[in-house]
Each structure stands twice: as C-alpha cells, then as structure tokens.
Amino acid sequence: MSMEGAAKTPQHTPGAHAEPRGPGEPTRQSPAEQARTAAAGEARKPTAEETRHAVSNTLKGSAGNLIEWFDLYIYAAFSGYFATAFFDKSDPVQSQIDAYLGFALTFLMRPVGSWFFGRYADRHGRKAALTLSISLMALGSLILAILPGRDTIGVWALVILYMSRLLQGFSLGGEYGTSATYMSEVATRNRRGFFSSFQYVTLVGGQVLALLTLIILQNVLTSEQLHAWGWRIPFILGAVGALVVLWLRRSMDESLEHDKIAAATDNAEVQDAGTLKVLFTQYWRPLLLTVMLTLGGTVAFYTYTTYILSYMNNVSGIPKEQTSVINFAALFLFMCLQPVAGLLSDKIGRKALLVAFGVGGTLFTWPILGTLANVKSPMVAFLLMAAGLVITVGYTSISALVKAELFPAKIRALGVGLGYAIANSLFGGTIPFVGAYMNSHNMRAGFITYVTVCIAISLVVYLFFLPKNKSRTVLDDEQGHAYAEHSTAGTRRTGAHVLTSEEGTR
C-alpha cells in the first residue's frame, strides 16, 4: 500500500481513450493519458502571471496566519496584566495559573477545529474555510477586548473569557491545516518550498509581533495603566487586523487543485471528501506519518520558542528584562530564516532538511539546553538560543508542505490539519507544563532527555518512512494536470475537465 493509502481506483482499459460523459461533464482519462497530461503540465514553466498570482495568494493566505497567531500569543504575553481582572485577586499565583488554563484550552479545541475546518475546506474550498476561520478569530479577540471584569459581571466574566478562548482554539485548529494546504497548492512547483515556508514566517511573526507589542506598551504606559485598561489594546489591534485580513481573503483565488477536484470527481467521491471515514480507512498511513514526523518538530519548536524564556528565567543568571530582548532577537532571526530554508528545499529536497533537523536536534539538544542553564552572558545565551532555532528551521520551513504532499486534494486539509493537531496537542502544547513540572522537581536532565528522544523518534521516521528525496509527489501530479488543463485552449469554455491523478493508479 502506498503512503497515500488505498485510494479508490476507477476501472480503465490501459491505453483507452478518454470517455466523454456528456455536455459539460468531466472527461475521463486512462492512467496512461493521465500520466502524459500531468507530465505535459509539469514540463511547462509557470508564466509570469501565474507566479504573480502565487505571490499574491500566498501573501493573503499567510496574512491571516500572522493575525491568528498574534491573537493567540497576546493572551499569553499580557496574561500577567489582565489576570486580576478576571480571576481571584487575593491569590496572584493562582490567578496566573487560571490565566494559563485559558491558554491551554486553545490546544484542547485544536483537534476539533482541524476536523471541522478540514472537512469544510475539502468540501467547500480552501478560501471559504480560511475566511470563516479568520472571522471566528476576530470575534474571539473582540470579545476579550470589550469583556467587563469580574467586579462588574461576576463569574460570567471568567465563563465568557474561557468560551472566547475555546472559540479561538477552534479557529486556530482549522487555520493550520487549511492554510498549509492552500499555500502548498497555490505555489508554483519550482518554488513550492519557498512559498510554503511563509506559513511559519507568519506563525513566528505573530509571536514576534505580540512580544514587540508588549515591549512597546511597557515603555509607553505605566504598570498601573496596563493593569487597568492597557492590556485591552492588543486585543483591539488583533480584532481590527483580523477584519482587514477578512477583506483581503475575500479577493484571493481558490487553489487550482480544489477547482479540478470539484469539477472532475464523481459525485460519490465528492460526498466522501473530507470525511473521517475516508481518512481512517484509506489514508491512515499518511495520517500516522503526519503525527510522527510532527512529534519531534513540534516539541523542538515549543521548547525553543515558548518554554525557553521561562527556562532561562528560572535557571540562568540573566535578568528577566534581558531575556525578553534575547528571545525577541532570536525569534526574529528564526523568522527570517524560514524562506531561506524553504528555497534550499527546492534545490536539495525536503527530506534532506528534515534529516538535518533530526540529526542536529538529537546531537545538540543536550549541549544547548545544558549550557544555557548555567550561562551568565546575554550574548552567549542569544547564540545558544539561535543555535537551537537554526536547527529547528529545518523542520518548520517545510513541515506544512511535506504533510500536504502526503495527501490527495480531496482529503488534504483534513489529513494535514488533524495529524498536526493531534501531535501538537499531545506533545508540543504540553512542553511548557512538562518543562515547568520537571524543573520544579529537579528533573531538568529528564526534560532535556525527553526533548531529545522525541526528536530522535521523528528522525527515524524521516530516514526510513518518508518517500525518497526529491521524489514525485501527489502535488506534482495534481499541479501538472492543473497547468495542462489551464493551458489547453477552450477547455473551460467547452466544460471538458481533466481528472486529477488521484482517480488513477499511483
């Protein structure tokens, strides 16, 4: 069985000609004709107009990703200022824990959001799902921006706050898989790694922007002002930004692959698109592969981007004011390296970068985190943090694309989103808790070992279970068909559509 699963294969006579199905209906092709069509489309280079559309759609798709992650991270960044407005003022420590519970709730809802939006995107289009996702995120931020405190509406303030976090977690769960699918599909074949890397450019950018907003407001407003009303400003900015992205997304194009699936697939297969039944029975192998290749990457990502600040504050001798600046500088470098690594993957292949991350993470997690625990110099701390992030960029820059290349279009958004959400919720999202718990029980070595083992497990997957480096993928076949049909004169006018390769034999 292939990694794509046991897809339903229509019966064709080898070498038979395409069978017309009536006016305006799709034209079936034999497997041999499908291969020739895909090869012809793949051989042609994208036109300047197609490249321009790829750039425009990538920017519109990734802009929403930026705002969604900004909205997520400002909650964590400003929780110390609004905690007393909604939680028990008599116990500051407990109120902070209650605030972090609101952050954890977003991870609880991600698998649910990935299922809903994955199904929605595979059935109704990527654009529709991304538009709905950003709308819900805007609503969640607006609720937090105007929500009265506990002194005004009592316990309902806490209930509504948690509900808004559940809503945002639901939205974010759908954003990852759908945006990963969309950006992979609209990218030109020769620059697919480069364009797809902007998902993590904007993901990290959301965290950088949230941290920058915190630094600016801390220098503009007094501590009393931030506690009283200043913490509402970033949520207002997030809601306004989401509305701007909503306007942008209304004008972005649907991906070619989804158009072809909708036009060329049997009604029975359209009904199966985006269903858990199809995912678990026909594509369980790529789903499992998605979870396992995400395991080490999400653990490394949350270790070096989220938990690292708390880790440094607890074990190093560097003042907290300086660790925030160090974290910001390292994250900014990390963000800038994403497209560089994505472009490199277009040259040397995706697998090579993943293996480099796996080897680097397995060998150097202990030296980096172990040394960071005793460092006194801010410059040395920055170099160590940057080293961990440089290693991790081998995963983050192309992870979404690698997952998208495992699934056909009719199940891609659900497969990518759900596989990521499972690994992210179980392993990546729990890193701050696991790290804090082990550190408080003098088990720092155990935590570093845990991170190392997770990366090593994924390294085994990269080496032995991923397709060969630079091998042909489902996306190559689909985009080949899309380009071939797009360039065939009169095809759209006559209503004759070419079937995508998922209906043939892989």
Coordinates of C-alpha atoms in Angstrom, one line a residue:
M1 CA 0.0 0.0 0.0
S2 CA 1.3 3.4 -0.9
M3 CA 1.7 6.2 1.7
E4 CA -1.4 7.9 0.1
G5 CA -3.5 4.9 1.2
A6 CA -5.7 2.6 -0.8
A7 CA -7.5 5.2 -2.8
K8 CA -10.4 4.1 -4.9
T9 CA -9.2 3.4 -8.4
P10 CA -11.7 3.7 -11.3
Q11 CA -11.5 0.9 -13.8
H12 CA -9.9 1.8 -17.1
T13 CA -8.7 -0.1 -20.1
P14 CA -4.9 0.5 -20.5
G15 CA -4.3 2.9 -23.3
A16 CA -8.0 3.6 -23.8
H17 CA -9.1 6.9 -25.0
A18 CA -10.9 9.4 -22.7
E19 CA -14.6 8.7 -22.4
P20 CA -16.9 11.7 -22.8
R21 CA -19.6 11.9 -20.2
G22 CA -22.0 14.3 -21.8
P23 CA -22.1 18.1 -22.4
G24 CA -20.4 20.0 -19.6
E25 CA -19.4 16.8 -17.7
P26 CA -15.8 15.9 -17.0
T27 CA -13.8 13.8 -19.4
R28 CA -12.3 10.6 -18.1
Q29 CA -8.7 9.7 -19.0
S30 CA -6.9 6.4 -18.9
P31 CA -4.0 6.1 -16.5
A32 CA -1.6 6.4 -19.4
E33 CA -3.3 9.6 -20.6
Q34 CA -3.3 10.9 -17.1
A35 CA 0.4 10.4 -16.8
R36 CA 1.0 12.2 -20.1
T37 CA -1.3 15.1 -19.1
A38 CA 0.5 15.5 -15.8
A39 CA 3.9 15.3 -17.4
A40 CA 3.0 17.9 -20.0
G41 CA 1.7 20.3 -17.4
E42 CA 4.7 19.7 -15.2
A43 CA 7.1 20.3 -18.0
R44 CA 5.9 23.8 -18.8
K45 CA 7.2 26.6 -16.7
P46 CA 4.8 28.8 -14.7
T47 CA 4.1 32.1 -16.6
A48 CA 4.8 35.5 -15.1
E49 CA 1.0 35.9 -14.4
E50 CA 0.9 32.5 -12.6
T51 CA 3.9 33.5 -10.5
R52 CA 2.3 36.8 -9.6
H53 CA -0.9 35.1 -8.6
A54 CA 1.1 32.7 -6.4
V55 CA 2.8 35.6 -4.7
S56 CA -0.5 37.5 -4.2
N57 CA -2.4 34.5 -2.8
T58 CA 0.5 33.4 -0.6
L59 CA 0.6 36.9 1.0
K60 CA -3.2 36.9 1.5
G61 CA -3.2 33.4 2.9
S62 CA -0.2 34.0 5.2
A63 CA -1.5 37.4 6.5
G64 CA -4.4 35.6 8.2
N65 CA -1.9 33.2 9.7
L66 CA 0.0 36.1 11.1
I67 CA -3.1 37.6 12.8
E68 CA -4.4 34.3 14.1
W69 CA -1.1 33.6 15.9
F70 CA -0.7 37.2 17.1
D71 CA -4.2 36.9 18.7
L72 CA -3.1 33.6 20.3
Y73 CA 0.2 34.9 21.7
I74 CA -1.0 38.2 23.0
Y75 CA -3.1 36.3 25.5
A76 CA 0.0 34.7 27.0
A77 CA 2.0 37.9 26.7
F78 CA -0.5 40.1 28.6
S79 CA -2.0 37.5 30.9
G80 CA 0.1 38.9 33.8
Y81 CA -1.8 42.3 33.4
F82 CA -5.4 41.1 32.9
A83 CA -5.3 38.1 35.3
T84 CA -6.6 40.0 38.3
A85 CA -9.5 41.5 36.3
F86 CA -11.0 38.0 35.8
F87 CA -9.5 35.7 38.4
D88 CA -9.1 35.7 42.2
K89 CA -7.2 38.9 43.2
S90 CA -6.4 37.5 46.6
D91 CA -4.1 34.9 45.2
P92 CA -1.9 36.3 42.4
V93 CA -0.2 32.9 41.8
Q94 CA -3.5 31.1 41.4
S95 CA -4.9 33.8 39.1
Q96 CA -1.9 33.4 36.9
I97 CA -2.4 29.6 36.8
D98 CA -6.1 30.2 35.9
A99 CA -5.0 32.5 33.1
Y100 CA -2.7 29.9 31.7
L101 CA -5.6 27.4 31.7
G102 CA -7.2 29.7 29.2
F103 CA -4.1 29.4 27.0
A104 CA -4.2 25.6 27.4
L105 CA -7.9 25.5 26.3
T106 CA -6.9 26.5 22.8
F107 CA -4.9 23.3 22.4
L108 CA -7.9 21.3 23.6
M109 CA -10.0 22.7 20.8
R110 CA -7.4 22.4 18.0
P111 CA -8.2 18.8 17.0
V112 CA -11.9 19.7 16.9
G113 CA -11.2 22.7 14.8
S114 CA -8.9 20.8 12.5
W115 CA -11.7 18.2 11.9
F116 CA -14.4 20.7 11.2
F117 CA -12.4 23.1 9.0
G118 CA -10.6 20.2 7.3
R119 CA -13.9 18.7 6.2
Y120 CA -15.3 22.1 5.3
A121 CA -12.2 23.0 3.2
D122 CA -12.1 19.7 1.4
R123 CA -15.8 20.0 0.5
H124 CA -16.4 23.7 0.0
G125 CA -12.9 25.1 -0.8
R126 CA -9.9 26.4 1.0
K127 CA -10.9 30.0 0.5
A128 CA -14.3 29.5 2.3
A129 CA -12.7 27.7 5.2
L130 CA -9.9 30.4 5.7
T131 CA -12.5 33.2 5.5
L132 CA -14.6 31.5 8.2
S133 CA -11.6 30.8 10.4
I134 CA -10.4 34.4 10.5
S135 CA -13.9 35.6 11.2
L136 CA -14.2 33.5 14.3
M137 CA -10.7 34.6 15.5
A138 CA -11.8 38.3 15.0
L139 CA -14.9 37.6 17.1
G140 CA -12.9 36.0 19.9
S141 CA -10.4 38.9 20.1
L142 CA -13.2 41.5 20.1
I143 CA -15.0 39.7 23.0
L144 CA -11.8 39.8 25.0
A145 CA -11.2 43.5 24.1
I146 CA -14.6 44.6 25.5
L147 CA -15.3 42.0 28.2
P148 CA -16.1 43.5 31.6
G149 CA -14.2 42.3 34.6
R150 CA -15.2 40.0 37.5
D151 CA -16.1 43.0 39.6
T152 CA -18.7 44.0 37.1
I153 CA -20.4 40.8 35.9
G154 CA -19.1 38.3 38.4
V155 CA -18.3 34.7 37.5
W156 CA -19.7 35.3 34.0
A157 CA -16.5 37.2 33.1
L158 CA -14.5 34.0 33.7
V159 CA -17.0 31.9 31.7
I160 CA -17.1 34.2 28.7
L161 CA -13.3 34.5 28.7
Y162 CA -12.9 30.7 28.6
M163 CA -15.5 30.5 25.9
S164 CA -13.7 33.0 23.8
R165 CA -10.5 31.0 24.2
L166 CA -12.3 27.8 23.1
L167 CA -13.6 29.7 20.1
Q168 CA -10.1 30.9 19.2
G169 CA -8.6 27.5 19.7
F170 CA -11.3 26.1 17.4
S171 CA -10.4 28.7 14.8
L172 CA -6.7 28.2 15.1
G173 CA -7.1 24.4 14.7
G174 CA -8.6 24.9 11.3
E175 CA -6.2 27.6 10.2
Y176 CA -3.0 25.4 10.2
G177 CA -4.2 22.6 8.0
T178 CA -6.2 24.7 5.7
S179 CA -3.5 27.4 5.2
A180 CA -0.9 24.7 4.8
T181 CA -3.0 23.1 2.1
Y182 CA -3.8 26.4 0.4
M183 CA -0.2 27.7 0.3
S184 CA 1.1 24.4 -1.0
E185 CA -1.5 24.3 -3.7
V186 CA -1.2 27.8 -5.0
A187 CA 2.6 27.8 -5.0
T188 CA 4.4 27.2 -8.3
R189 CA 6.1 23.8 -8.5
N190 CA 9.7 25.1 -8.7
R191 CA 9.3 27.4 -5.7
R192 CA 6.8 25.4 -3.6
G193 CA 9.2 25.1 -0.6
F194 CA 9.8 28.9 -0.7
F195 CA 6.2 29.9 -0.9
S196 CA 5.0 27.3 1.7
S197 CA 7.6 28.5 4.2
F198 CA 5.7 31.7 4.7
Q199 CA 3.3 29.8 6.9
Y200 CA 5.9 29.6 9.6
V201 CA 7.2 33.1 8.7
T202 CA 3.8 34.4 9.8
L203 CA 3.4 31.9 12.6
V204 CA 6.6 33.0 14.2
G205 CA 5.9 36.6 13.1
G206 CA 2.7 36.5 15.1
Q207 CA 4.7 35.6 18.2
V208 CA 7.4 38.3 17.4
L209 CA 4.7 40.9 16.9
A210 CA 3.0 40.0 20.2
L211 CA 6.3 40.3 22.0
L212 CA 7.0 43.6 20.3
T213 CA 3.6 45.0 21.2
L214 CA 4.3 44.0 24.8
I215 CA 7.7 45.8 24.8
I216 CA 6.2 48.9 23.3
L217 CA 3.3 49.2 25.7
Q218 CA 5.5 48.5 28.6
N219 CA 7.6 51.5 27.6
V220 CA 4.7 53.8 26.7
L221 CA 2.2 53.0 29.6
T222 CA 2.7 52.7 33.3
S223 CA 2.2 49.4 35.1
E224 CA -1.0 50.7 36.6
Q225 CA -2.3 51.7 33.2
L226 CA -1.5 48.3 31.7
H227 CA -3.3 46.6 34.6
A228 CA -6.3 48.9 34.4
W229 CA -7.0 49.1 30.6
G230 CA -3.8 48.9 28.6
W231 CA -4.0 45.2 28.2
R232 CA -7.1 45.6 26.1
I233 CA -5.2 47.5 23.3
P234 CA -3.6 44.4 21.7
F235 CA -6.9 42.6 21.6
I236 CA -8.4 45.5 19.8
L237 CA -5.5 45.5 17.4
G238 CA -6.0 41.8 16.8
A239 CA -9.7 42.2 16.1
V240 CA -9.1 45.1 13.6
G241 CA -6.2 43.2 11.9
A242 CA -8.5 40.1 11.5
L243 CA -11.1 42.2 9.8
V244 CA -8.5 43.6 7.4
V245 CA -7.4 40.1 6.6
L246 CA -11.0 39.0 6.1
W247 CA -11.3 41.7 3.5
L248 CA -8.1 40.5 1.8
R249 CA -9.2 36.9 1.8
R250 CA -12.4 37.7 0.0
S251 CA -10.3 38.6 -3.0
M252 CA -7.9 35.7 -3.0
D253 CA -8.2 32.9 -5.6
E254 CA -9.2 29.3 -4.9
S255 CA -6.4 26.8 -5.4
L256 CA -6.4 25.1 -8.8
E257 CA -6.3 21.7 -7.3
H258 CA -9.6 22.2 -5.5
D259 CA -11.3 23.5 -8.6
K260 CA -10.2 20.4 -10.5
I261 CA -11.4 18.1 -7.8
A262 CA -14.8 19.8 -7.7
A263 CA -15.2 19.7 -11.5
A264 CA -13.7 16.3 -12.3
T265 CA -14.6 13.9 -9.4
D266 CA -17.6 11.6 -9.3
N267 CA -20.4 12.7 -7.0
A268 CA -19.8 9.7 -4.8
E269 CA -16.2 10.8 -4.3
V270 CA -17.2 14.4 -3.6
Q271 CA -19.5 13.1 -0.9
D272 CA -16.6 11.3 0.7
A273 CA -14.3 14.3 0.5
G274 CA -13.1 15.5 3.9
T275 CA -14.7 12.6 5.9
L276 CA -13.1 10.8 8.8
K277 CA -14.2 7.5 7.3
V278 CA -12.1 8.0 4.2
L279 CA -9.2 9.4 6.2
F280 CA -9.1 6.5 8.7
T281 CA -9.8 3.7 6.2
Q282 CA -7.9 4.8 3.1
Y283 CA -5.3 7.3 4.3
W284 CA -4.5 6.2 7.8
R285 CA -0.8 5.6 6.9
P286 CA -0.1 9.2 5.8
L287 CA -2.1 10.4 8.8
L288 CA 0.0 8.4 11.2
L289 CA 3.1 9.5 9.3
T290 CA 2.0 13.1 9.7
V291 CA 1.7 12.7 13.5
M292 CA 5.1 11.0 13.8
L293 CA 7.0 13.5 11.7
T294 CA 5.4 16.3 13.6
L295 CA 6.3 14.9 17.0
G296 CA 9.9 15.9 17.2
G297 CA 9.4 19.2 15.3
T298 CA 6.6 20.5 17.5
V299 CA 8.5 19.6 20.7
A300 CA 11.6 21.4 19.5
F301 CA 9.5 24.4 18.3
Y302 CA 7.7 24.9 21.6
T303 CA 10.9 24.3 23.5
Y304 CA 12.9 26.9 21.7
T305 CA 10.1 29.5 21.1
T306 CA 7.8 29.3 24.1
Y307 CA 9.2 27.5 27.1
I308 CA 12.8 28.7 26.6
L309 CA 12.0 32.1 28.1
S310 CA 10.7 30.6 31.3
Y311 CA 13.6 28.1 31.3
M312 CA 16.2 30.9 31.1
N313 CA 14.4 33.0 33.8
N314 CA 14.4 30.0 36.2
V315 CA 17.9 28.6 35.7
S316 CA 20.2 31.2 34.1
G317 CA 21.7 34.2 35.8
I318 CA 20.5 36.7 33.3
P319 CA 17.9 39.4 34.3
K320 CA 14.4 38.9 33.0
E321 CA 14.4 42.2 31.2
Q322 CA 17.4 41.0 29.1
T323 CA 16.0 37.5 28.5
S324 CA 12.9 39.1 26.7
V325 CA 15.2 41.0 24.4
I326 CA 17.3 37.9 23.7
N327 CA 14.2 35.9 23.0
F328 CA 12.9 38.6 20.6
A329 CA 16.2 38.8 18.7
A330 CA 16.4 35.0 18.3
L331 CA 12.8 34.7 17.2
F332 CA 13.3 37.5 14.6
L333 CA 16.3 35.6 13.2
F334 CA 14.3 32.4 13.2
M335 CA 11.5 34.1 11.2
C336 CA 13.9 35.5 8.6
L337 CA 15.5 32.0 8.0
Q338 CA 12.2 30.3 7.1
P339 CA 12.1 31.3 3.4
V340 CA 15.9 30.7 3.0
A341 CA 15.4 27.1 4.2
G342 CA 12.3 26.8 2.1
L343 CA 14.2 27.9 -1.0
L344 CA 17.0 25.5 -0.1
S345 CA 14.5 22.6 0.0
D346 CA 13.5 23.4 -3.6
K347 CA 17.1 22.8 -4.5
I348 CA 18.1 19.8 -2.4
G349 CA 14.8 18.3 -1.4
R350 CA 12.5 18.3 1.7
K351 CA 13.8 15.0 3.2
A352 CA 17.4 16.4 3.4
L353 CA 16.3 19.3 5.5
L354 CA 14.2 17.1 7.8
V355 CA 17.1 14.7 8.3
A356 CA 19.4 17.6 9.1
F357 CA 17.0 18.9 11.8
G358 CA 16.6 15.4 13.2
V359 CA 20.4 14.8 13.4
G360 CA 21.1 18.3 14.8
G361 CA 18.3 18.1 17.4
T362 CA 19.3 14.6 18.5
L363 CA 23.0 15.6 18.9
F364 CA 22.8 19.1 20.2
T365 CA 19.7 19.4 22.4
W366 CA 21.7 18.4 25.4
P367 CA 24.7 20.7 24.8
I368 CA 22.4 23.7 24.1
L369 CA 19.9 23.4 26.9
G370 CA 22.5 22.1 29.4
T371 CA 24.9 25.0 28.7
L372 CA 22.0 27.5 28.7
A373 CA 21.1 26.6 32.3
N374 CA 24.4 28.0 33.6
V375 CA 25.1 30.8 31.2
K376 CA 25.7 34.4 32.5
S377 CA 26.5 36.2 29.3
P378 CA 23.5 37.6 27.3
M379 CA 25.5 37.2 24.0
V380 CA 26.2 33.5 24.8
A381 CA 22.6 33.0 25.7
F382 CA 21.5 34.5 22.4
L383 CA 23.9 32.3 20.4
L384 CA 22.7 29.2 22.2
M385 CA 19.0 30.0 21.6
A386 CA 19.7 30.9 18.0
A387 CA 21.6 27.6 17.5
G388 CA 18.5 25.7 18.7
L389 CA 16.3 27.7 16.4
V390 CA 18.6 27.3 13.4
I391 CA 18.4 23.6 13.8
T392 CA 14.6 23.7 14.2
V393 CA 14.2 25.7 11.0
G394 CA 15.0 22.5 9.0
Y395 CA 11.6 21.3 10.2
T396 CA 9.4 24.4 10.4
S397 CA 10.2 25.8 7.0
I398 CA 8.9 22.8 5.1
S399 CA 6.8 20.8 7.6
A400 CA 3.4 22.0 6.3
L401 CA 4.4 21.2 2.7
V402 CA 5.8 17.8 3.5
K403 CA 2.5 16.9 5.1
A404 CA 0.5 18.4 2.2
E405 CA 2.4 16.3 -0.2
L406 CA 1.3 13.1 1.5
F407 CA -2.5 13.5 0.8
P408 CA -4.6 14.0 -2.3
A409 CA -6.7 17.1 -2.6
K410 CA -10.0 15.6 -1.6
I411 CA -8.7 14.8 1.9
R412 CA -5.6 17.1 2.2
A413 CA -6.9 19.8 4.5
L414 CA -8.4 17.3 7.0
G415 CA -5.4 15.0 6.9
V416 CA -2.8 17.7 7.4
G417 CA -4.8 19.6 10.0
L418 CA -5.8 16.7 12.1
G419 CA -2.4 15.0 12.1
Y420 CA -0.7 18.2 13.1
A421 CA -3.4 19.0 15.8
I422 CA -3.0 15.6 17.4
A423 CA 0.8 15.8 17.7
N424 CA 0.7 19.5 18.6
S425 CA -1.9 19.0 21.4
L426 CA -0.3 15.9 22.9
F427 CA 3.3 16.9 22.7
G428 CA 4.1 20.4 21.5
G429 CA 1.4 22.2 23.5
T430 CA 2.3 20.4 26.7
I431 CA 6.0 21.3 26.6
P432 CA 5.7 24.4 28.9
F433 CA 3.8 22.3 31.5
V434 CA 6.2 19.3 31.2
G435 CA 9.2 21.6 31.4
A436 CA 7.9 23.5 34.4
Y437 CA 6.9 20.4 36.3
M438 CA 10.2 18.6 35.7
N439 CA 12.2 21.7 36.6
S440 CA 10.3 22.2 39.8
H441 CA 11.1 18.6 40.8
N442 CA 14.8 18.9 40.0
M443 CA 14.3 16.8 36.9
R444 CA 15.9 19.1 34.4
A445 CA 18.0 16.3 32.9
G446 CA 14.8 14.3 32.4
F447 CA 13.2 17.2 30.4
I448 CA 16.3 17.6 28.1
T449 CA 16.2 13.8 27.5
Y450 CA 12.5 13.9 26.7
V451 CA 13.0 16.6 24.1
T452 CA 16.0 14.6 22.6
V453 CA 14.1 11.3 22.4
C454 CA 11.1 13.0 20.7
I455 CA 13.4 14.4 18.0
A456 CA 15.2 11.1 17.6
I457 CA 11.9 9.3 17.1
S458 CA 11.0 11.7 14.3
L459 CA 14.5 11.3 12.8
V460 CA 13.8 7.5 12.4
V461 CA 10.6 8.4 10.5
Y462 CA 12.4 10.9 8.3
L463 CA 15.1 8.4 7.4
F464 CA 13.0 5.2 6.8
F465 CA 9.4 6.1 6.2
L466 CA 9.3 9.3 4.1
P467 CA 9.5 9.0 0.3
K468 CA 12.9 9.3 -1.4
N469 CA 14.4 12.7 -1.5
K470 CA 13.0 14.9 -4.4
S471 CA 10.7 12.0 -5.5
R472 CA 7.5 12.8 -7.3
T473 CA 4.5 13.7 -5.1
V474 CA 0.7 13.9 -5.3
L475 CA 1.0 17.7 -5.5
D476 CA 3.3 17.3 -8.6
D477 CA 0.7 15.2 -10.3
E478 CA -2.2 17.4 -9.4
Q479 CA -0.4 20.6 -10.4
G480 CA 0.7 19.0 -13.6
H481 CA -2.9 18.3 -14.5
A482 CA -4.0 21.8 -13.5
Y483 CA -1.3 23.5 -15.6
A484 CA -2.0 21.3 -18.6
E485 CA -5.7 22.0 -18.5
H486 CA -5.2 25.7 -17.7
S487 CA -3.1 26.0 -20.9
T488 CA -5.4 24.0 -23.1
A489 CA -7.4 26.4 -25.3
G490 CA -11.1 26.2 -25.0
T491 CA -11.1 23.6 -22.2
R492 CA -13.0 25.7 -19.7
R493 CA -15.4 27.0 -22.4
T494 CA -16.4 23.6 -23.5
G495 CA -16.8 22.2 -20.0
A496 CA -14.3 19.3 -20.6
H497 CA -12.3 18.8 -17.5
V498 CA -9.2 16.6 -16.9
L499 CA -9.4 14.3 -14.0
T500 CA -6.7 14.7 -11.3
S501 CA -4.3 11.9 -10.7
E502 CA -5.9 10.7 -7.5
E503 CA -8.6 9.0 -9.7
G504 CA -5.9 7.0 -11.4
T505 CA -3.3 4.5 -10.3
R506 CA -0.5 5.8 -8.3

